Amino acid sequence: MAAALTLTGIGHAFLGRTILDGISLTVNPGEVVALAGPSGCGKSTLAHIAAGVLAPLRGHRDLPGGRCGMVFQDPRLLPWATAADNIALPLRLSGVPRRDRRSRVEAVARQVALLPEDLDRYPAELSGGMRQRTAIARALADGPPVILFDEPFTALDPALKRRMQDLVTDAAATARFAALFITHDLQEAARIAHRIVVMNPDGRGLTGECRPPGQPGQRDDGAVFAFVRAALSSSPLFAHLNDLDERRLP
Amino acid sequence: MTATPPALNALLRAAGLRLSRIGRSLWGGWAGLAGLALIAALWQAGHEHYGAFILPAPLETARTALRLLGTPASWQIIAETLLRAGAGFCGAVCLGVSAGIAAGYSPATLRLARPVLTVITGVPPIAWLVLAMLWLGPGDGTVLLTVLIAALPVIFVAAAEGIGTRDRGLDAMATAFGATALHRLWLLGLRHCLIPLFPALTLALGGAVKVAVMAELLSNAGGIGGALALSRAALDVPAALAWVVIAVASLITLEYAVLRPLQAETEVWRDAARPWGVRRAALPPAPSRP
């Protein structure tokens, strides 16, 4: 089975300082991979390279489907466009005729529990959760084979975060897209991912990976809690997940 | 009763929202009228202090303006000035916006262009007028070139600032969704550009009419400036003031009939972001979510 996204030997530097080096990662179709790592290790840079926003200094990315969607930490909605027009952006970019866009927009809006009357509102009129739902609907709109999530729920309160995680899990199960989910929250990774990949704290390669037992959406809170407690207390893979101060990096 | 088709429903809703915006703008005109009434009151006080020869009464000036507007020749004079100002302004918009967008995307070009702009804005319009008269002789070309040079810098700077200060996060978002550079310019760059551009266009339009009248007066090229020169020669102060009032009224008409509605159409979303509340048609209450 061909991978939905392959990153090979990715390296990147900002102003002469190496941020990433020797990162190779594969995401299979229908698979949700959580990319965990401490703050400042280069996860977001890797997500931007995977999305094609940044060109890597070394290595290459292979996206056989040719297109991807992305959900950012802040929703990044066009302030002058209604929720419907924001969701329709990928459809517009891929040349879907205007008359066909509305039905698709309404379908993905239903999927993320946005109400029809929310669609005519501007981002300034939506709550934080509704904005993030709109951003998720936008990423789902044209059915991309790969969706990248760059710490999308970090700024949300715990209840809303759980609801959004469930939403992503349901959407991934329904639409069968491959997803690379950037997070530094192991609890979140354990809830939504098939596989958790951990980056080295200095961004030079991957520390390793593990598969939480069960499938996303089927793990109850007890199983997630048990996995996270075991991982943080005894697994060397996650030893540096929470203990790095990024300001001490050279 | 047959149900309204969704497309017609959407059309009716859009038309309703547009009408409500126009209504709000017109209602907002009362505040403008109050400001004009205050100017008229000060003018009247000045008239009573200095006398009719120095400063004719506002009512007398209005009567003279109405009398002037009753003759077809006056309309021709007004049209001449507005066409010249409009042509110069449109030229400045085309040149300024395209060059400003290019400079906004290229910081090096913007750094090169800034001193040139300082030189252009530092040279007074009267100097450009003298040069234009020498190069082109009195006539349309002189007025048009002077207006263009006067209006260009402010439009250029606004367009360049609009592009230069665009939200890079939105650019990255659009790139992630596969937007080409042209898509990003059309969907993001131009929308960012409009935010500082409209105030600059209002300023440039006012400047265009003022400079056109001045250029006509000094180059003896007809139009409102030419009519002002004739009134001055005849020491006809009421007629001179009436032409000034007509020039200002023409500018206000242009601004409120063309620029402001365009601005209102492109900035509907700003109403939604006003800190004092959402000024939009009431939406039906949302059913409770599970």
XYZ file of C-alpha atoms in Angstrom:
540
model
C 0.000 0.000 0.000
C 1.506 3.350 -1.084
C 1.946 5.892 1.704
C -0.309 8.967 1.711
C 2.566 11.168 2.890
C 6.272 10.449 2.972
C 8.937 12.726 4.393
C 12.475 11.617 3.654
C 15.608 12.985 5.293
C 14.019 16.356 6.021
C 16.367 19.042 7.316
C 15.749 22.725 7.849
C 17.470 25.734 9.368
C 16.478 29.289 10.225
C 19.214 31.947 10.040
C 21.929 29.316 10.166
C 20.478 27.484 13.187
C 19.506 23.914 12.426
C 15.905 23.252 13.456
C 15.364 19.858 11.865
C 17.709 17.213 10.566
C 17.301 13.703 9.220
C 13.560 13.389 9.805
C 11.953 10.554 7.879
C 8.300 9.765 8.419
C 5.539 7.927 6.597
C 1.775 8.263 7.051
C -0.362 5.531 5.500
C -3.813 6.098 3.983
C -6.511 6.226 6.659
C -3.931 6.390 9.440
C -3.808 9.117 12.098
C -0.229 9.669 13.236
C 0.394 11.893 16.233
C 3.744 13.650 16.155
C 4.705 14.433 19.733
C 7.694 16.253 21.094
C 8.581 18.983 23.566
C 7.997 22.647 22.775
C 10.526 24.108 20.376
C 11.687 20.809 18.864
C 10.502 21.745 15.347
C 7.130 19.948 15.105
C 5.331 22.916 13.544
C 8.190 23.520 11.106
C 7.886 19.890 10.026
C 4.103 20.306 9.599
C 4.661 23.401 7.457
C 7.163 21.485 5.324
C 4.693 18.597 4.997
C 2.013 21.087 3.883
C 4.297 22.649 1.285
C 4.282 26.034 3.027
C 8.032 25.790 3.652
C 10.573 24.278 1.280
C 12.954 22.024 3.233
C 16.671 22.706 3.146
C 17.379 19.000 2.776
C 15.309 15.948 1.927
C 11.987 15.830 0.153
C 8.288 15.283 0.750
C 6.150 12.979 -1.327
C 2.413 13.621 -1.445
C 1.009 11.178 -4.035
C -2.531 12.624 -3.670
C -1.155 16.004 -4.757
C -3.134 18.056 -2.240
C -3.683 18.298 1.480
C -5.722 20.212 4.015
C -4.432 21.832 7.156
C -5.828 22.954 10.511
C -3.672 25.473 12.354
C -3.439 26.363 16.032
C -5.363 29.588 15.362
C -8.200 29.029 12.889
C -6.762 31.402 10.244
C -10.159 32.219 8.762
C -10.544 35.026 6.233
C -12.141 37.783 8.342
C -13.980 39.278 5.362
C -15.589 35.984 4.317
C -18.553 34.215 5.916
C -18.085 30.778 7.474
C -19.532 29.256 4.276
C -17.056 31.117 2.068
C -14.185 30.137 4.371
C -15.175 26.485 4.192
C -15.514 26.768 0.419
C -11.969 28.126 -0.021
C -10.329 24.788 -0.987
C -13.236 24.085 -3.363
C -12.715 27.467 -4.981
C -8.968 26.864 -5.247
C -9.515 23.485 -6.876
C -11.930 24.991 -9.423
C -15.248 23.529 -8.183
C -18.083 25.539 -9.829
C -19.877 27.955 -7.514
C -23.257 26.169 -7.861
C -21.722 22.898 -6.595
C -19.907 24.419 -3.634
C -22.874 25.182 -1.362
C -24.077 21.584 -1.058
C -20.560 20.367 -0.249
C -20.094 23.174 2.296
C -23.387 22.275 3.994
C -22.402 18.607 4.123
C -19.053 19.220 5.848
C -20.646 21.838 8.125
C -23.097 19.156 9.311
C -20.157 16.803 9.847
C -18.518 19.269 12.264
C -21.861 20.239 13.887
C -22.042 23.762 12.474
C -25.632 24.909 12.058
C -26.905 26.214 8.692
C -27.421 29.692 10.163
C -23.789 29.739 11.361
C -22.668 29.519 7.738
C -23.738 33.075 6.937
C -21.890 34.536 9.898
C -18.496 36.205 9.752
C -15.626 34.847 11.895
C -15.991 37.819 14.272
C -19.513 36.605 15.034
C -18.434 33.055 15.894
C -17.164 31.688 19.201
C -13.651 30.210 19.438
C -15.007 26.663 19.176
C -17.160 27.498 16.171
C -14.194 29.111 14.444
C -12.129 25.978 14.966
C -15.040 23.845 13.687
C -15.104 26.078 10.599
C -11.350 25.555 10.145
C -11.821 21.773 10.412
C -14.725 21.893 7.940
C -12.493 23.861 5.556
C -9.826 21.176 5.778
C -12.430 18.480 5.057
C -14.225 20.401 2.282
C -12.618 18.981 -0.828
C -11.925 15.549 0.639
C -8.126 15.719 0.697
C -6.237 12.436 1.087
C -4.055 13.983 3.829
C -4.873 16.504 6.550
C -2.240 18.115 8.753
C -3.195 19.314 12.223
C -0.743 21.741 13.799
C -1.635 21.772 17.517
C -5.163 22.838 16.590
C -6.788 22.551 20.017
C -4.064 23.934 22.290
C -5.949 27.174 22.958
C -9.307 25.523 23.709
C -10.719 24.646 27.114
C -10.599 20.939 28.118
C -14.267 20.140 27.373
C -14.166 21.783 23.953
C -10.817 20.139 23.257
C -12.307 16.681 23.911
C -15.277 17.448 21.673
C -12.964 18.583 18.861
C -10.779 15.497 19.270
C -13.884 13.300 18.934
C -14.868 15.267 15.881
C -11.491 14.631 14.220
C -11.616 10.934 15.153
C -15.138 10.576 13.674
C -14.202 12.520 10.529
C -11.062 10.409 10.026
C -13.098 7.220 10.395
C -15.754 8.471 7.952
C -13.644 10.203 5.315
C -10.660 7.812 5.612
C -8.065 10.551 5.253
C -4.510 10.199 6.490
C -3.618 12.676 9.203
C -0.458 13.980 10.795
C -1.483 15.451 14.136
C 1.121 17.665 15.822
C 0.772 17.844 19.579
C 2.814 18.015 22.761
C -0.065 16.608 24.784
C 0.359 12.833 25.164
C -3.234 12.473 26.407
C -4.468 14.009 23.173
C -2.148 11.841 21.077
C -3.343 8.722 22.893
C -7.013 9.594 22.291
C -6.915 10.237 18.564
C -3.915 8.465 16.991
C -3.267 5.014 15.600
C 0.443 5.613 16.058
C 2.484 8.090 18.111
C 5.825 9.254 16.755
C 8.153 11.174 19.077
C 10.689 13.728 17.882
C 14.085 14.244 19.441
C 14.141 17.341 21.666
C 16.797 18.913 19.402
C 14.861 18.152 16.181
C 17.602 15.846 14.899
C 15.718 12.718 13.963
C 12.933 10.792 15.640
C 13.275 9.201 19.082
C 10.906 6.380 18.160
C 7.266 5.434 17.934
C 4.594 3.381 19.665
C 1.029 2.210 19.086
C -1.448 2.724 21.922
C -3.625 -0.357 22.407
C -6.969 -0.362 20.594
C -8.288 1.976 17.930
C -8.954 5.730 18.111
C -12.546 6.381 19.143
C -12.754 3.022 20.902
C -10.353 3.762 23.770
C -12.155 4.776 26.934
C -10.779 7.349 29.359
C -9.420 4.656 31.656
C -7.386 3.048 28.868
C -6.047 6.435 27.710
C -5.116 7.403 31.273
C -3.405 4.050 31.914
C -1.408 4.349 28.679
C -0.309 7.918 29.404
C 0.671 7.106 33.021
C 2.697 4.085 31.932
C 4.302 5.975 29.051
C 5.358 8.960 31.160
C 6.548 6.945 34.165
C 8.462 4.121 32.539
C 8.914 4.552 28.775
C 12.239 6.158 27.750
C 10.499 7.226 24.525
C 8.548 9.931 26.351
C 11.187 10.837 28.934
C 11.839 14.295 27.463
C 8.310 15.137 26.400
C 7.596 17.576 29.239
C 10.966 18.479 30.709
C 12.633 20.754 28.199
C 12.910 24.504 28.428
C 13.134 25.655 24.803
C 14.898 28.896 25.817
C 17.944 26.834 26.808
C 18.429 25.552 23.272
C 21.681 26.842 21.760
C -48.507 28.538 -0.318
C -45.475 27.465 -2.359
C -42.065 27.522 -0.681
C -39.510 30.113 -1.863
C -36.614 28.481 -3.750
C -33.328 28.648 -1.773
C -31.567 30.675 -4.483
C -34.341 33.294 -4.482
C -34.319 33.267 -0.704
C -30.575 33.971 -0.659
C -31.018 36.714 -3.278
C -33.803 38.369 -1.270
C -31.707 38.138 1.899
C -28.680 39.711 0.167
C -30.876 42.477 -1.290
C -32.390 43.114 2.147
C -28.970 43.361 3.789
C -27.758 45.710 1.055
C -30.821 47.952 1.415
C -30.331 48.061 5.172
C -26.692 49.129 4.653
C -27.743 51.911 2.252
C -30.420 52.981 4.719
C -27.871 53.124 7.546
C -25.479 55.187 5.381
C -28.264 57.650 4.495
C -29.336 57.899 8.118
C -25.692 58.546 9.011
C -25.862 61.525 6.602
C -27.775 63.506 9.244
C -24.575 63.815 11.264
C -22.785 65.145 8.169
C -25.589 67.647 7.566
C -25.279 68.829 11.169
C -21.553 69.459 10.573
C -22.327 71.426 7.399
C -24.944 73.447 9.266
C -22.301 74.352 11.859
C -19.973 75.602 9.100
C -22.865 77.635 7.653
C -23.508 79.181 11.089
C -19.844 80.210 11.443
C -19.927 81.545 7.884
C -23.046 83.593 8.720
C -21.284 85.002 11.800
C -18.288 85.964 9.638
C -20.617 87.602 7.123
C -22.310 89.659 9.843
C -18.926 90.734 11.213
C -17.102 91.585 7.951
C -19.975 92.596 5.677
C -21.360 91.335 2.356
C -18.502 92.591 0.190
C -15.826 90.573 2.002
C -17.952 87.537 2.869
C -21.411 87.197 1.307
C -24.072 85.432 3.368
C -24.361 81.646 2.951
C -27.979 82.010 1.790
C -27.002 84.541 -0.879
C -24.156 82.251 -1.996
C -26.582 79.327 -2.195
C -28.969 81.414 -4.302
C -26.094 82.382 -6.643
C -24.995 78.742 -6.882
C -28.559 77.664 -7.737
C -28.776 80.418 -10.363
C -25.481 79.223 -11.870
C -26.694 75.637 -11.873
C -29.760 76.745 -13.832
C -27.671 77.424 -16.943
C -26.418 74.578 -19.200
C -23.067 76.377 -19.637
C -22.346 75.962 -15.906
C -22.965 72.234 -16.086
C -20.497 72.078 -18.959
C -17.929 73.929 -16.812
C -18.506 71.546 -13.889
C -18.298 68.500 -16.170
C -15.031 69.786 -17.630
C -13.406 70.052 -14.197
C -14.801 66.758 -12.902
C -13.733 64.895 -16.043
C -10.197 66.238 -15.716
C -10.043 65.489 -11.987
C -11.644 62.067 -12.575
C -9.261 61.161 -15.393
C -6.213 62.199 -13.352
C -7.557 60.364 -10.302
C -8.282 57.183 -12.299
C -4.806 57.326 -13.832
C -3.304 57.730 -10.347
C -5.405 54.788 -9.079
C -4.292 52.497 -11.922
C -0.630 53.467 -11.646
C -0.509 53.809 -7.859
C -2.333 50.570 -7.044
C -0.396 48.418 -9.510
C 2.981 49.915 -8.550
C 2.034 49.822 -4.840
C 1.086 46.142 -5.005
C 4.341 45.316 -6.793
C 6.323 47.288 -4.194
C 4.378 45.703 -1.336
C 5.447 42.263 -2.473
C 9.039 43.406 -2.986
C 10.511 45.146 0.083
C 13.623 46.094 -1.926
C 11.463 47.981 -4.462
C 9.604 49.701 -1.629
C 12.893 50.821 -0.073
C 13.965 52.220 -3.479
C 10.608 53.896 -4.074
C 10.279 55.665 -0.698
C 12.856 58.447 -1.392
C 11.367 58.981 -4.855
C 7.959 59.434 -3.236
C 9.404 61.864 -0.714
C 10.785 63.928 -3.607
C 7.465 63.818 -5.483
C 5.411 64.795 -2.430
C 7.990 67.432 -1.441
C 7.607 69.304 -4.738
C 4.522 71.563 -4.409
C 1.690 71.001 -6.927
C 2.199 74.552 -8.207
C 5.724 73.605 -9.331
C 4.402 70.552 -11.167
C 1.785 72.801 -12.741
C 4.412 75.229 -14.044
C 6.460 72.330 -15.430
C 3.365 70.743 -16.989
C 2.426 74.069 -18.596
C 5.932 74.319 -20.053
C 5.857 70.750 -21.313
C 2.253 70.465 -22.483
C 0.951 74.031 -22.774
C -2.351 75.138 -21.159
C -5.192 72.640 -21.552
C -6.445 69.235 -20.475
C -3.006 67.596 -20.434
C -1.563 70.078 -17.947
C -4.457 69.734 -15.487
C -4.527 65.956 -15.850
C -0.782 65.543 -15.278
C -0.821 67.841 -12.226
C -3.751 65.930 -10.708
C -2.080 62.588 -11.427
C 1.193 63.602 -9.776
C -0.627 65.053 -6.763
C -2.795 61.950 -6.189
C -0.274 59.233 -7.017
C 1.969 59.080 -3.891
C -0.806 58.650 -1.323
C -2.428 55.859 -3.360
C 0.910 54.132 -3.968
C 1.871 54.200 -0.292
C -1.541 52.908 0.832
C -1.473 50.003 -1.642
C 2.117 49.107 -0.722
C 1.339 49.285 3.017
C -1.769 47.162 2.543
C 0.209 44.431 0.827
C 3.281 44.823 3.047
C 1.287 44.449 6.267
C -0.851 41.522 5.046
C -1.447 38.617 7.407
C 1.344 36.149 6.566
C -0.544 33.443 8.472
C -3.384 33.627 5.948
C -0.845 33.430 3.126
C 0.596 30.256 4.671
C -2.901 28.843 5.131
C -3.788 29.456 1.482
C -0.462 27.943 0.347
C -1.192 24.816 2.415
C -4.502 24.489 0.549
C -2.717 24.747 -2.789
C -3.241 28.434 -3.647
C -0.963 29.757 -6.382
C 0.683 33.178 -6.123
C -2.087 34.615 -8.332
C -4.777 33.067 -6.087
C -3.109 34.560 -3.034
C -2.928 37.995 -4.680
C -6.598 37.848 -5.717
C -8.042 36.290 -2.559
C -5.792 37.778 0.132
C -3.453 40.517 -1.133
C -6.110 42.681 -2.763
C -8.442 42.346 0.229
C -5.652 43.448 2.589
C -4.805 46.246 0.183
C -8.366 47.639 0.307
C -8.223 48.325 4.054
C -5.769 51.289 3.902
C -6.609 52.050 0.258
C -10.122 53.457 0.749
C -9.106 56.240 3.172
C -6.243 57.063 0.774
C -8.662 57.165 -2.179
C -10.942 59.571 -0.284
C -7.941 61.806 0.413
C -6.669 61.555 -3.170
C -10.089 62.309 -4.662
C -10.402 65.476 -2.568
C -6.881 66.457 -3.590
C -7.659 65.728 -7.253
C -10.626 68.126 -7.371
C -8.713 70.832 -5.474
C -5.630 70.537 -7.678
C -7.756 70.432 -10.856
C -9.489 73.724 -9.905
C -6.135 75.296 -8.992
C -4.489 74.128 -12.220
C -7.409 75.418 -14.299
C -7.268 78.778 -12.547
C -3.523 79.216 -13.036
C -3.247 77.754 -16.525
C -6.379 79.497 -17.810
C -7.766 76.166 -18.955
C -11.504 76.769 -18.366
C -13.560 74.652 -15.973
C -14.457 75.752 -12.436
C -10.966 77.216 -12.017
C -11.496 79.350 -15.135
C -14.919 80.491 -13.829
C -13.305 81.412 -10.504
C -10.675 83.468 -12.342
C -13.431 85.355 -14.211
C -15.308 86.038 -10.931
C -12.112 87.334 -9.380
C -11.468 89.619 -12.362
C -15.027 90.982 -12.037
C -14.720 91.278 -8.212
C -17.878 89.142 -8.060
C -17.377 87.640 -4.591
C -20.780 85.862 -4.402
C -20.113 84.128 -7.750
C -16.569 83.152 -6.655
C -17.930 81.679 -3.417
C -20.753 79.975 -5.326
C -18.204 78.239 -7.579
C -16.256 77.121 -4.510
C -19.480 75.720 -3.020
C -20.248 73.954 -6.328
C -16.735 72.428 -6.415
C -17.074 71.172 -2.825
C -20.602 69.856 -3.482
C -19.322 68.006 -6.571
C -16.570 66.413 -4.490
C -19.010 65.372 -1.750
C -21.340 63.899 -4.383
C -18.501 61.929 -5.978
C -17.259 60.681 -2.621
C -20.639 59.637 -1.258
C -22.075 58.342 -4.536
C -19.072 56.306 -5.647
C -16.345 55.758 -3.054
C -18.361 55.287 0.147
C -20.830 52.724 -1.279
C -17.890 50.759 -2.722
C -16.146 50.881 0.642
C -19.336 49.821 2.461
C -19.713 46.846 0.098
C -16.155 45.627 0.648
C -16.172 46.169 4.402
C -19.453 44.565 5.436
C -17.482 42.162 7.633
C -16.186 45.071 9.702
C -19.713 45.784 10.946
C -19.743 42.300 12.419
C -16.470 43.002 14.237
C -17.563 46.304 15.813
C -16.875 46.151 19.551
C -20.249 47.691 20.436
C -22.241 44.849 18.927
C -23.220 43.002 15.824
C -25.082 45.220 13.401
C -26.722 42.677 11.192
C -30.190 41.427 10.451
C -31.459 39.301 13.312
C -30.910 35.590 12.788
C -33.359 32.973 14.095
C -32.401 31.638 17.534
C -30.070 28.646 17.333
C -31.491 25.361 18.654
C -29.609 23.984 21.622
C -26.729 21.665 20.818
C -26.399 18.209 22.374
